[in-house]
Amino acid sequence: MGGLLLLGTFLSLLVTAPVHAAVKGTNTFSPIAKTLPLPVKNTVQVRADAPISEWMPDVNLQKIVLYNYQQDVDQNMTLDQLTQADMAKMTRLVSADYQNVSKANWQSLLAIKSLEGLQYGTNLTEISLQSDTDANLNWGNTLYAFGNISDISPLKGLSKLKWVDFAEQKITDVSPLANLTNLTHVGLGYNQIADISPLAFMANIPSTIVSTLGTAFQSIRRPTITVNPAVTEIVTPTYNIKNLKNTSVAVQPFKSSDASIPDNDRTTFMRYSSTADGTNVNSTTIQWTNLSKNGLGYLTAYWNAPTYALEDEYAGVVITPYVLDDTIGNIFVNYETADGTPLHDPTILAEKLGTDYDLTTNTTVKEIVDGIKAQGYDVKVTGNEKGTYTKEGTTVTYTFTKAPAKVKVPVHYLDADKKTIAGQTDGELSGVPTDKLSAADWATAQRTIDGYTYSHAEVDGKTIDPTTLTYAGLSTGLNMIYTKNAPVEKNGTVIAKYVDENGHDLSKAVTQTGKVGDPYATAQLAIDGYTFKQMATGSAPVKGQYIDGTLTVTYVYAPNTPAEQYGTVITRFVDSTGTVIRDQVSTTGKVGTSYTTSPVTVSGYTYLRVASGSAQPSGQYIHGTLMVTYVYQKNTPPVTQYGTVIAQYVDDQGNTIRTAITTSGLVGTNYTTGQLTIPGYTFKQIASGSAATSGLYVNGTLTVTYVYTKDTAPIPETSKVIARYVDENGTAIHDEIVTTGKVGDPYSTDQLLIKGYTYQQLAAGSAPIYGLYTKDTQIVTYVYSKIDTGGETPGTGDDGDKTPGTGGESGDKQPTTPTKPGQGGGTTGGTTSPVETPTGNSEVARKGQLPQTDEDEGLTSMLLTMLGVVLLGVAAVSYRKLRD
């Protein structure tokens, strides 16, 4: 027998994609139906006149609330006007009409996530937020569409509610409805609810009142587990599904072939049929064997329990997906009492085969074990807490036994006269009565007390030996006896410090020492450049008494205000030889203030740089003189120069085909050349390495070369048009028709009559049915739909496979023909007769057939097509004549 795997029961959405939750980590589980506390709401008070976005954040909920308000209260209401007070004017919030108005409304309904804001609708008696079968078919081509509402806590204070419908959502907790005892209809089918006990009050509704409770088709999904194929047996622990009486509901293995399960449930959950053989260990525990080896498998448990009326049921499945992986091993950790009662859900560890494990350092296992021990348990381990992962798996069981009750012993700290030592409070030891005091206990009992030395321990006035003492012998308490130490003469220290306002030392500190209690005195010092300001914050007094320790007296000094000083900056202007070329400039200012200089314009000279060794052009005045020197260069008179540009015109072999054009101009002035029209030639490009066609003259010659190609007579081009005929899946239902013509000539294609099909439209991206040939091949794609008579009179055929739905108001059962309460039946419209597909040449076959009464529209379309082709032909001929 392979390893035994015990799984927990952590909730997960049915729609969640499978993941290898146990690989390279820990997979712990929590019991199903453990009611979680409601989320703590933001306690910040929202103003009564606040915009709707502040108190109803879900924009999709805002839309349906506004729609209902306009229908029932005020048709002129807008979102920016709607307040919390307005919500109290509403008595119902329903989705049936809203979602059938448009696809956008239907999508908005399904997108609602938060019901925050509905708590202000204190007069609401009906809330129905579930998808409608007709809308699902119209907008989504499906019978069922699931929403995103998971938290219904904003409803908990709406005491006037009588009717709620939240089928096909993601609700797990129904406790917010527990106190809404006016409810007579609750629709919660197709959710993820494992505990309906908060709705127990509905069982007490008088029989004279019609009431319904829809809780069928619940789907609860656990995380996917990964195990080695050598694990041949899996036992799922208690499935804790709670009914109205808050008792656990019996479960059984689910297989879609099990005739004991109602057809509706077998059909709904057939995709998750168990891929292992399940046997009930008891009513809430299942043992699984013969796991399928084909990739992803399921261990699915099913329940079906009555509520309080024969027509209502509480039913669903718990799905545990599994993946077999022969590269990993498992450690299965159990936590139980000596009689096998579990104290915590098992832990599954999974890692690559051969990887080392150590449960004594595993954070998850250690937290669970320490948490149980803290509740008064001792623990023993069966199995190896350290080892390696193997394909068969390793089981480690922590067995807990309730520890004996401990006694608490007071510890008193007394002097030689058996009096409590001043400042000492009683201590405490605790232990099992039969246990001796350990070395750690004895170390805890002893204290270090200033001025005293530990002597011995006494119980009831008698000296005891701590190595033989048990907790049972300490019922009257433990007395720790200390003797007072002889007084020791102590000295104290006083340090006088002298600092500036930033705490920097200005003079060496003065240290004095004396007996504790003797007087001391310090004094101010005269420090050059500084004046005493104050004593530092926290300084000891300048005079006092020595203490057992060190006192620091801190004198703070401020710098003396210096005499006002001035500095000078001289700015010089010289050439590169150092010769002065302009009068210097001198400025004066207070030391520390800013100065700035700059080069000036000197006629016949150009500024070069600041001289080496010069003071900075900008800075602060100092006590003294700063010299800033700017260096210039004497200007040289300019020389007039000319440049030449030659424009030459050649063929692509480099042969001259026209006389070159030469121009001249001053260097630095603009030039431009031009592309010429040369009979028999066409301009191609500017030659590689050519000068630019326009620019500035340079000192020298620039050559601009235009390259031409000799003209040749054009050769007419031809192209193709392909007409394709396909069904709505893109499958060909008739041979392609290919035509060829000259580029620019008109073409046209035909819509054919094809037996068993009716024309719908041109495919997306199709070429037009008529036009002009282009260089590229064009494809015209006609899309047809198959005429499905089914051998039956339209409107009376079978609905096909039945898929369970919300079942009217409660959402529990799906009628053969989908309807909604208050809506009549009907047909989907007329039918289309089959059309005979022409044989042989499609064009000839069509010409030999007279149009039927319902083909008038098609005939008109063909005539217009032919007229368009003729007009295009005339236009093409005219265009050619004009071109020639």
PDB file of N, CA and C in Angstrom, residues 460-542:
ATOM      1  N   ASP A 460       8.693  27.127  55.319  1.00  0.00           N
ATOM      2  CA  ASP A 460       8.101  27.020  56.653  1.00  0.00           C
ATOM      3  C   ASP A 460       9.168  27.171  57.736  1.00  0.00           C
ATOM      4  N   GLY A 461      10.134  28.095  57.508  1.00  0.00           N
ATOM      5  CA  GLY A 461      11.149  28.398  58.515  1.00  0.00           C
ATOM      6  C   GLY A 461      12.297  27.434  58.538  1.00  0.00           C
ATOM      7  N   LYS A 462      12.313  26.426  57.682  1.00  0.00           N
ATOM      8  CA  LYS A 462      13.380  25.440  57.675  1.00  0.00           C
ATOM      9  C   LYS A 462      14.216  25.576  56.403  1.00  0.00           C
ATOM     10  N   THR A 463      15.534  25.471  56.595  1.00  0.00           N
ATOM     11  CA  THR A 463      16.432  25.513  55.442  1.00  0.00           C
ATOM     12  C   THR A 463      16.235  24.246  54.616  1.00  0.00           C
ATOM     13  N   ILE A 464      16.163  24.378  53.281  1.00  0.00           N
ATOM     14  CA  ILE A 464      15.898  23.216  52.422  1.00  0.00           C
ATOM     15  C   ILE A 464      17.032  23.060  51.401  1.00  0.00           C
ATOM     16  N   ASP A 465      17.114  21.796  50.857  1.00  0.00           N
ATOM     17  CA  ASP A 465      18.075  21.484  49.793  1.00  0.00           C
ATOM     18  C   ASP A 465      17.348  21.606  48.457  1.00  0.00           C
ATOM     19  N   PRO A 466      17.692  22.554  47.623  1.00  0.00           N
ATOM     20  CA  PRO A 466      16.952  22.766  46.375  1.00  0.00           C
ATOM     21  C   PRO A 466      17.033  21.602  45.397  1.00  0.00           C
ATOM     22  N   THR A 467      18.065  20.720  45.552  1.00  0.00           N
ATOM     23  CA  THR A 467      18.194  19.606  44.603  1.00  0.00           C
ATOM     24  C   THR A 467      17.189  18.512  44.868  1.00  0.00           C
ATOM     25  N   THR A 468      16.582  18.501  46.039  1.00  0.00           N
ATOM     26  CA  THR A 468      15.597  17.462  46.375  1.00  0.00           C
ATOM     27  C   THR A 468      14.193  18.021  46.477  1.00  0.00           C
ATOM     28  N   LEU A 469      14.022  19.313  46.266  1.00  0.00           N
ATOM     29  CA  LEU A 469      12.740  19.978  46.479  1.00  0.00           C
ATOM     30  C   LEU A 469      11.799  19.716  45.304  1.00  0.00           C
ATOM     31  N   THR A 470      10.525  19.378  45.597  1.00  0.00           N
ATOM     32  CA  THR A 470       9.492  19.233  44.573  1.00  0.00           C
ATOM     33  C   THR A 470       8.467  20.351  44.736  1.00  0.00           C
ATOM     34  N   TYR A 471       7.677  20.569  43.656  1.00  0.00           N
ATOM     35  CA  TYR A 471       6.674  21.629  43.720  1.00  0.00           C
ATOM     36  C   TYR A 471       5.608  21.321  44.779  1.00  0.00           C
ATOM     37  N   ALA A 472       5.368  20.038  45.037  1.00  0.00           N
ATOM     38  CA  ALA A 472       4.379  19.677  46.054  1.00  0.00           C
ATOM     39  C   ALA A 472       4.801  20.146  47.429  1.00  0.00           C
ATOM     40  N   GLY A 473       6.117  20.244  47.666  1.00  0.00           N
ATOM     41  CA  GLY A 473       6.608  20.662  48.974  1.00  0.00           C
ATOM     42  C   GLY A 473       6.688  22.161  49.131  1.00  0.00           C
ATOM     43  N   LEU A 474       6.203  22.916  48.117  1.00  0.00           N
ATOM     44  CA  LEU A 474       6.291  24.371  48.178  1.00  0.00           C
ATOM     45  C   LEU A 474       4.922  25.016  48.293  1.00  0.00           C
ATOM     46  N   SER A 475       3.967  24.310  48.846  1.00  0.00           N
ATOM     47  CA  SER A 475       2.590  24.820  48.875  1.00  0.00           C
ATOM     48  C   SER A 475       2.475  26.113  49.671  1.00  0.00           C
ATOM     49  N   THR A 476       3.370  26.313  50.659  1.00  0.00           N
ATOM     50  CA  THR A 476       3.293  27.534  51.468  1.00  0.00           C
ATOM     51  C   THR A 476       4.197  28.638  50.935  1.00  0.00           C
ATOM     52  N   GLY A 477       4.950  28.337  49.876  1.00  0.00           N
ATOM     53  CA  GLY A 477       5.820  29.347  49.288  1.00  0.00           C
ATOM     54  C   GLY A 477       7.275  29.093  49.575  1.00  0.00           C
ATOM     55  N   LEU A 478       8.133  29.766  48.825  1.00  0.00           N
ATOM     56  CA  LEU A 478       9.581  29.616  48.942  1.00  0.00           C
ATOM     57  C   LEU A 478      10.160  30.950  49.396  1.00  0.00           C
ATOM     58  N   ASN A 479      10.951  30.917  50.516  1.00  0.00           N
ATOM     59  CA  ASN A 479      11.576  32.123  51.055  1.00  0.00           C
ATOM     60  C   ASN A 479      13.059  32.137  50.696  1.00  0.00           C
ATOM     61  N   MET A 480      13.469  33.160  49.944  1.00  0.00           N
ATOM     62  CA  MET A 480      14.875  33.316  49.589  1.00  0.00           C
ATOM     63  C   MET A 480      15.483  34.311  50.580  1.00  0.00           C
ATOM     64  N   ILE A 481      16.503  33.876  51.382  1.00  0.00           N
ATOM     65  CA  ILE A 481      17.072  34.673  52.460  1.00  0.00           C
ATOM     66  C   ILE A 481      18.372  35.321  51.997  1.00  0.00           C
ATOM     67  N   TYR A 482      18.501  36.659  52.207  1.00  0.00           N
ATOM     68  CA  TYR A 482      19.684  37.425  51.832  1.00  0.00           C
ATOM     69  C   TYR A 482      20.236  38.130  53.062  1.00  0.00           C
ATOM     70  N   THR A 483      21.583  38.338  53.087  1.00  0.00           N
ATOM     71  CA  THR A 483      22.223  39.103  54.165  1.00  0.00           C
ATOM     72  C   THR A 483      22.692  40.439  53.603  1.00  0.00           C
ATOM     73  N   LYS A 484      22.626  41.497  54.471  1.00  0.00           N
ATOM     74  CA  LYS A 484      23.002  42.842  54.048  1.00  0.00           C
ATOM     75  C   LYS A 484      24.506  42.988  54.005  1.00  0.00           C
ATOM     76  N   ASN A 485      25.015  43.586  52.936  1.00  0.00           N
ATOM     77  CA  ASN A 485      26.464  43.790  52.782  1.00  0.00           C
ATOM     78  C   ASN A 485      26.932  44.970  53.638  1.00  0.00           C
ATOM     79  N   ALA A 486      28.200  44.908  54.093  1.00  0.00           N
ATOM     80  CA  ALA A 486      28.802  46.032  54.811  1.00  0.00           C
ATOM     81  C   ALA A 486      28.929  47.215  53.865  1.00  0.00           C
ATOM     82  N   PRO A 487      28.729  48.473  54.393  1.00  0.00           N
ATOM     83  CA  PRO A 487      28.801  49.644  53.498  1.00  0.00           C
ATOM     84  C   PRO A 487      30.194  49.826  52.919  1.00  0.00           C
ATOM     85  N   VAL A 488      30.308  50.284  51.695  1.00  0.00           N
ATOM     86  CA  VAL A 488      31.572  50.519  50.999  1.00  0.00           C
ATOM     87  C   VAL A 488      31.669  52.004  50.686  1.00  0.00           C
ATOM     88  N   GLU A 489      32.867  52.617  51.044  1.00  0.00           N
ATOM     89  CA  GLU A 489      33.058  54.033  50.763  1.00  0.00           C
ATOM     90  C   GLU A 489      33.157  54.227  49.259  1.00  0.00           C
ATOM     91  N   LYS A 490      32.367  55.175  48.749  1.00  0.00           N
ATOM     92  CA  LYS A 490      32.320  55.383  47.308  1.00  0.00           C
ATOM     93  C   LYS A 490      32.712  56.809  46.971  1.00  0.00           C
ATOM     94  N   ASN A 491      33.339  56.967  45.811  1.00  0.00           N
ATOM     95  CA  ASN A 491      33.722  58.275  45.303  1.00  0.00           C
ATOM     96  C   ASN A 491      32.888  58.627  44.077  1.00  0.00           C
ATOM     97  N   GLY A 492      32.768  59.927  43.873  1.00  0.00           N
ATOM     98  CA  GLY A 492      32.068  60.416  42.701  1.00  0.00           C
ATOM     99  C   GLY A 492      32.962  61.313  41.874  1.00  0.00           C
ATOM    100  N   THR A 493      32.564  61.612  40.635  1.00  0.00           N
ATOM    101  CA  THR A 493      33.357  62.431  39.716  1.00  0.00           C
ATOM    102  C   THR A 493      32.502  63.559  39.171  1.00  0.00           C
ATOM    103  N   VAL A 494      33.134  64.750  39.032  1.00  0.00           N
ATOM    104  CA  VAL A 494      32.484  65.901  38.398  1.00  0.00           C
ATOM    105  C   VAL A 494      33.378  66.370  37.258  1.00  0.00           C
ATOM    106  N   ILE A 495      32.781  66.503  36.056  1.00  0.00           N
ATOM    107  CA  ILE A 495      33.523  66.967  34.885  1.00  0.00           C
ATOM    108  C   ILE A 495      32.924  68.290  34.434  1.00  0.00           C
ATOM    109  N   ALA A 496      33.773  69.319  34.369  1.00  0.00           N
ATOM    110  CA  ALA A 496      33.326  70.636  33.881  1.00  0.00           C
ATOM    111  C   ALA A 496      33.795  70.783  32.429  1.00  0.00           C
ATOM    112  N   LYS A 497      32.812  70.977  31.485  1.00  0.00           N
ATOM    113  CA  LYS A 497      33.128  71.091  30.072  1.00  0.00           C
ATOM    114  C   LYS A 497      32.818  72.499  29.592  1.00  0.00           C
ATOM    115  N   TYR A 498      33.573  72.977  28.574  1.00  0.00           N
ATOM    116  CA  TYR A 498      33.437  74.324  28.039  1.00  0.00           C
ATOM    117  C   TYR A 498      33.309  74.198  26.522  1.00  0.00           C
ATOM    118  N   VAL A 499      32.095  74.487  25.995  1.00  0.00           N
ATOM    119  CA  VAL A 499      31.798  74.226  24.579  1.00  0.00           C
ATOM    120  C   VAL A 499      31.174  75.463  23.941  1.00  0.00           C
ATOM    121  N   ASP A 500      31.185  75.487  22.564  1.00  0.00           N
ATOM    122  CA  ASP A 500      30.478  76.544  21.848  1.00  0.00           C
ATOM    123  C   ASP A 500      29.026  76.134  21.660  1.00  0.00           C
ATOM    124  N   GLU A 501      28.267  76.919  20.909  1.00  0.00           N
ATOM    125  CA  GLU A 501      26.824  76.665  20.756  1.00  0.00           C
ATOM    126  C   GLU A 501      26.532  75.400  19.955  1.00  0.00           C
ATOM    127  N   ASN A 502      27.561  74.871  19.268  1.00  0.00           N
ATOM    128  CA  ASN A 502      27.400  73.636  18.521  1.00  0.00           C
ATOM    129  C   ASN A 502      27.918  72.421  19.270  1.00  0.00           C
ATOM    130  N   GLY A 503      28.325  72.632  20.506  1.00  0.00           N
ATOM    131  CA  GLY A 503      28.798  71.513  21.326  1.00  0.00           C
ATOM    132  C   GLY A 503      30.267  71.184  21.151  1.00  0.00           C
ATOM    133  N   HIS A 504      31.014  72.005  20.379  1.00  0.00           N
ATOM    134  CA  HIS A 504      32.439  71.749  20.176  1.00  0.00           C
ATOM    135  C   HIS A 504      33.255  72.272  21.375  1.00  0.00           C
ATOM    136  N   ASP A 505      34.224  71.455  21.788  1.00  0.00           N
ATOM    137  CA  ASP A 505      35.055  71.848  22.922  1.00  0.00           C
ATOM    138  C   ASP A 505      35.862  73.096  22.592  1.00  0.00           C
ATOM    139  N   LEU A 506      35.879  74.072  23.559  1.00  0.00           N
ATOM    140  CA  LEU A 506      36.683  75.285  23.410  1.00  0.00           C
ATOM    141  C   LEU A 506      37.891  75.277  24.324  1.00  0.00           C
ATOM    142  N   SER A 507      37.850  74.434  25.358  1.00  0.00           N
ATOM    143  CA  SER A 507      38.936  74.341  26.331  1.00  0.00           C
ATOM    144  C   SER A 507      38.931  72.938  26.904  1.00  0.00           C
ATOM    145  N   LYS A 508      40.063  72.510  27.419  1.00  0.00           N
ATOM    146  CA  LYS A 508      40.161  71.190  28.005  1.00  0.00           C
ATOM    147  C   LYS A 508      39.241  71.081  29.217  1.00  0.00           C
ATOM    148  N   ALA A 509      38.511  69.940  29.312  1.00  0.00           N
ATOM    149  CA  ALA A 509      37.586  69.733  30.424  1.00  0.00           C
ATOM    150  C   ALA A 509      38.363  69.634  31.738  1.00  0.00           C
ATOM    151  N   VAL A 510      37.712  70.055  32.841  1.00  0.00           N
ATOM    152  CA  VAL A 510      38.302  70.003  34.177  1.00  0.00           C
ATOM    153  C   VAL A 510      37.591  68.915  34.977  1.00  0.00           C
ATOM    154  N   THR A 511      38.343  67.907  35.470  1.00  0.00           N
ATOM    155  CA  THR A 511      37.771  66.768  36.198  1.00  0.00           C
ATOM    156  C   THR A 511      38.164  66.835  37.663  1.00  0.00           C
ATOM    157  N   GLN A 512      37.143  66.611  38.551  1.00  0.00           N
ATOM    158  CA  GLN A 512      37.367  66.592  39.998  1.00  0.00           C
ATOM    159  C   GLN A 512      36.793  65.298  40.557  1.00  0.00           C
ATOM    160  N   THR A 513      37.378  64.765  41.637  1.00  0.00           N
ATOM    161  CA  THR A 513      36.905  63.544  42.297  1.00  0.00           C
ATOM    162  C   THR A 513      36.783  63.795  43.789  1.00  0.00           C
ATOM    163  N   GLY A 514      35.738  63.199  44.414  1.00  0.00           N
ATOM    164  CA  GLY A 514      35.551  63.363  45.856  1.00  0.00           C
ATOM    165  C   GLY A 514      34.608  62.312  46.398  1.00  0.00           C
ATOM    166  N   LYS A 515      34.533  62.226  47.751  1.00  0.00           N
ATOM    167  CA  LYS A 515      33.671  61.245  48.396  1.00  0.00           C
ATOM    168  C   LYS A 515      32.210  61.590  48.159  1.00  0.00           C
ATOM    169  N   VAL A 516      31.409  60.528  47.997  1.00  0.00           N
ATOM    170  CA  VAL A 516      29.978  60.726  47.803  1.00  0.00           C
ATOM    171  C   VAL A 516      29.422  61.489  48.996  1.00  0.00           C
ATOM    172  N   GLY A 517      28.726  62.623  48.724  1.00  0.00           N
ATOM    173  CA  GLY A 517      28.145  63.453  49.764  1.00  0.00           C
ATOM    174  C   GLY A 517      28.946  64.697  50.051  1.00  0.00           C
ATOM    175  N   ASP A 518      30.259  64.695  49.693  1.00  0.00           N
ATOM    176  CA  ASP A 518      31.070  65.890  49.892  1.00  0.00           C
ATOM    177  C   ASP A 518      30.694  66.945  48.849  1.00  0.00           C
ATOM    178  N   PRO A 519      30.940  68.254  49.162  1.00  0.00           N
ATOM    179  CA  PRO A 519      30.593  69.303  48.212  1.00  0.00           C
ATOM    180  C   PRO A 519      31.616  69.413  47.081  1.00  0.00           C
ATOM    181  N   TYR A 520      31.157  69.915  45.935  1.00  0.00           N
ATOM    182  CA  TYR A 520      32.051  70.233  44.821  1.00  0.00           C
ATOM    183  C   TYR A 520      31.648  71.600  44.287  1.00  0.00           C
ATOM    184  N   ALA A 521      32.575  72.249  43.513  1.00  0.00           N
ATOM    185  CA  ALA A 521      32.285  73.535  42.879  1.00  0.00           C
ATOM    186  C   ALA A 521      33.075  73.624  41.578  1.00  0.00           C
ATOM    187  N   THR A 522      32.468  74.234  40.541  1.00  0.00           N
ATOM    188  CA  THR A 522      33.126  74.466  39.246  1.00  0.00           C
ATOM    189  C   THR A 522      33.086  75.961  38.973  1.00  0.00           C
ATOM    190  N   ALA A 523      33.793  76.415  37.905  1.00  0.00           N
ATOM    191  CA  ALA A 523      33.855  77.850  37.627  1.00  0.00           C
ATOM    192  C   ALA A 523      33.913  78.096  36.127  1.00  0.00           C
ATOM    193  N   GLN A 524      33.423  79.325  35.719  1.00  0.00           N
ATOM    194  CA  GLN A 524      33.556  79.764  34.333  1.00  0.00           C
ATOM    195  C   GLN A 524      35.015  80.065  34.030  1.00  0.00           C
ATOM    196  N   LEU A 525      35.390  79.885  32.771  1.00  0.00           N
ATOM    197  CA  LEU A 525      36.728  80.235  32.320  1.00  0.00           C
ATOM    198  C   LEU A 525      36.651  81.399  31.353  1.00  0.00           C
ATOM    199  N   ALA A 526      37.726  82.177  31.261  1.00  0.00           N
ATOM    200  CA  ALA A 526      37.832  83.248  30.262  1.00  0.00           C
ATOM    201  C   ALA A 526      38.459  82.641  29.016  1.00  0.00           C
ATOM    202  N   ILE A 527      37.716  82.668  27.878  1.00  0.00           N
ATOM    203  CA  ILE A 527      38.187  82.052  26.623  1.00  0.00           C
ATOM    204  C   ILE A 527      38.256  83.131  25.569  1.00  0.00           C
ATOM    205  N   ASP A 528      39.432  83.315  24.968  1.00  0.00           N
ATOM    206  CA  ASP A 528      39.633  84.356  23.962  1.00  0.00           C
ATOM    207  C   ASP A 528      38.642  84.203  22.815  1.00  0.00           C
ATOM    208  N   GLY A 529      38.045  85.342  22.435  1.00  0.00           N
ATOM    209  CA  GLY A 529      37.124  85.347  21.300  1.00  0.00           C
ATOM    210  C   GLY A 529      35.729  84.869  21.626  1.00  0.00           C
ATOM    211  N   TYR A 530      35.467  84.475  22.869  1.00  0.00           N
ATOM    212  CA  TYR A 530      34.160  83.938  23.256  1.00  0.00           C
ATOM    213  C   TYR A 530      33.697  84.570  24.557  1.00  0.00           C
ATOM    214  N   THR A 531      32.358  84.592  24.725  1.00  0.00           N
ATOM    215  CA  THR A 531      31.732  85.110  25.941  1.00  0.00           C
ATOM    216  C   THR A 531      30.767  84.062  26.458  1.00  0.00           C
ATOM    217  N   PHE A 532      30.782  83.820  27.805  1.00  0.00           N
ATOM    218  CA  PHE A 532      29.861  82.850  28.387  1.00  0.00           C
ATOM    219  C   PHE A 532      28.422  83.250  28.089  1.00  0.00           C
ATOM    220  N   LYS A 533      27.599  82.241  27.694  1.00  0.00           N
ATOM    221  CA  LYS A 533      26.206  82.513  27.336  1.00  0.00           C
ATOM    222  C   LYS A 533      25.237  81.890  28.338  1.00  0.00           C
ATOM    223  N   GLN A 534      25.395  80.579  28.623  1.00  0.00           N
ATOM    224  CA  GLN A 534      24.441  79.887  29.505  1.00  0.00           C
ATOM    225  C   GLN A 534      24.972  78.506  29.849  1.00  0.00           C
ATOM    226  N   MET A 535      24.257  77.849  30.819  1.00  0.00           N
ATOM    227  CA  MET A 535      24.546  76.457  31.107  1.00  0.00           C
ATOM    228  C   MET A 535      23.777  75.594  30.093  1.00  0.00           C
ATOM    229  N   ALA A 536      24.376  74.497  29.659  1.00  0.00           N
ATOM    230  CA  ALA A 536      23.713  73.624  28.683  1.00  0.00           C
ATOM    231  C   ALA A 536      22.492  72.955  29.297  1.00  0.00           C
ATOM    232  N   THR A 537      21.514  72.652  28.441  1.00  0.00           N
ATOM    233  CA  THR A 537      20.332  71.912  28.896  1.00  0.00           C
ATOM    234  C   THR A 537      20.775  70.561  29.434  1.00  0.00           C
ATOM    235  N   GLY A 538      20.291  70.199  30.638  1.00  0.00           N
ATOM    236  CA  GLY A 538      20.657  68.916  31.246  1.00  0.00           C
ATOM    237  C   GLY A 538      21.957  68.934  32.003  1.00  0.00           C
ATOM    238  N   SER A 539      22.616  70.118  32.071  1.00  0.00           N
ATOM    239  CA  SER A 539      23.885  70.217  32.800  1.00  0.00           C
ATOM    240  C   SER A 539      23.653  70.009  34.293  1.00  0.00           C
ATOM    241  N   ALA A 540      24.640  69.427  34.978  1.00  0.00           N
ATOM    242  CA  ALA A 540      24.591  69.354  36.450  1.00  0.00           C
ATOM    243  C   ALA A 540      24.798  70.758  36.999  1.00  0.00           C
ATOM    244  N   PRO A 541      24.415  71.013  38.254  1.00  0.00           N
ATOM    245  CA  PRO A 541      24.614  72.354  38.839  1.00  0.00           C
ATOM    246  C   PRO A 541      26.093  72.707  38.916  1.00  0.00           C
ATOM    247  N   VAL A 542      26.390  74.014  38.900  1.00  0.00           N
ATOM    248  CA  VAL A 542      27.801  74.442  38.984  1.00  0.00           C
ATOM    249  C   VAL A 542      28.375  74.111  40.353  1.00  0.00           C
TER     250      VAL A 542
END
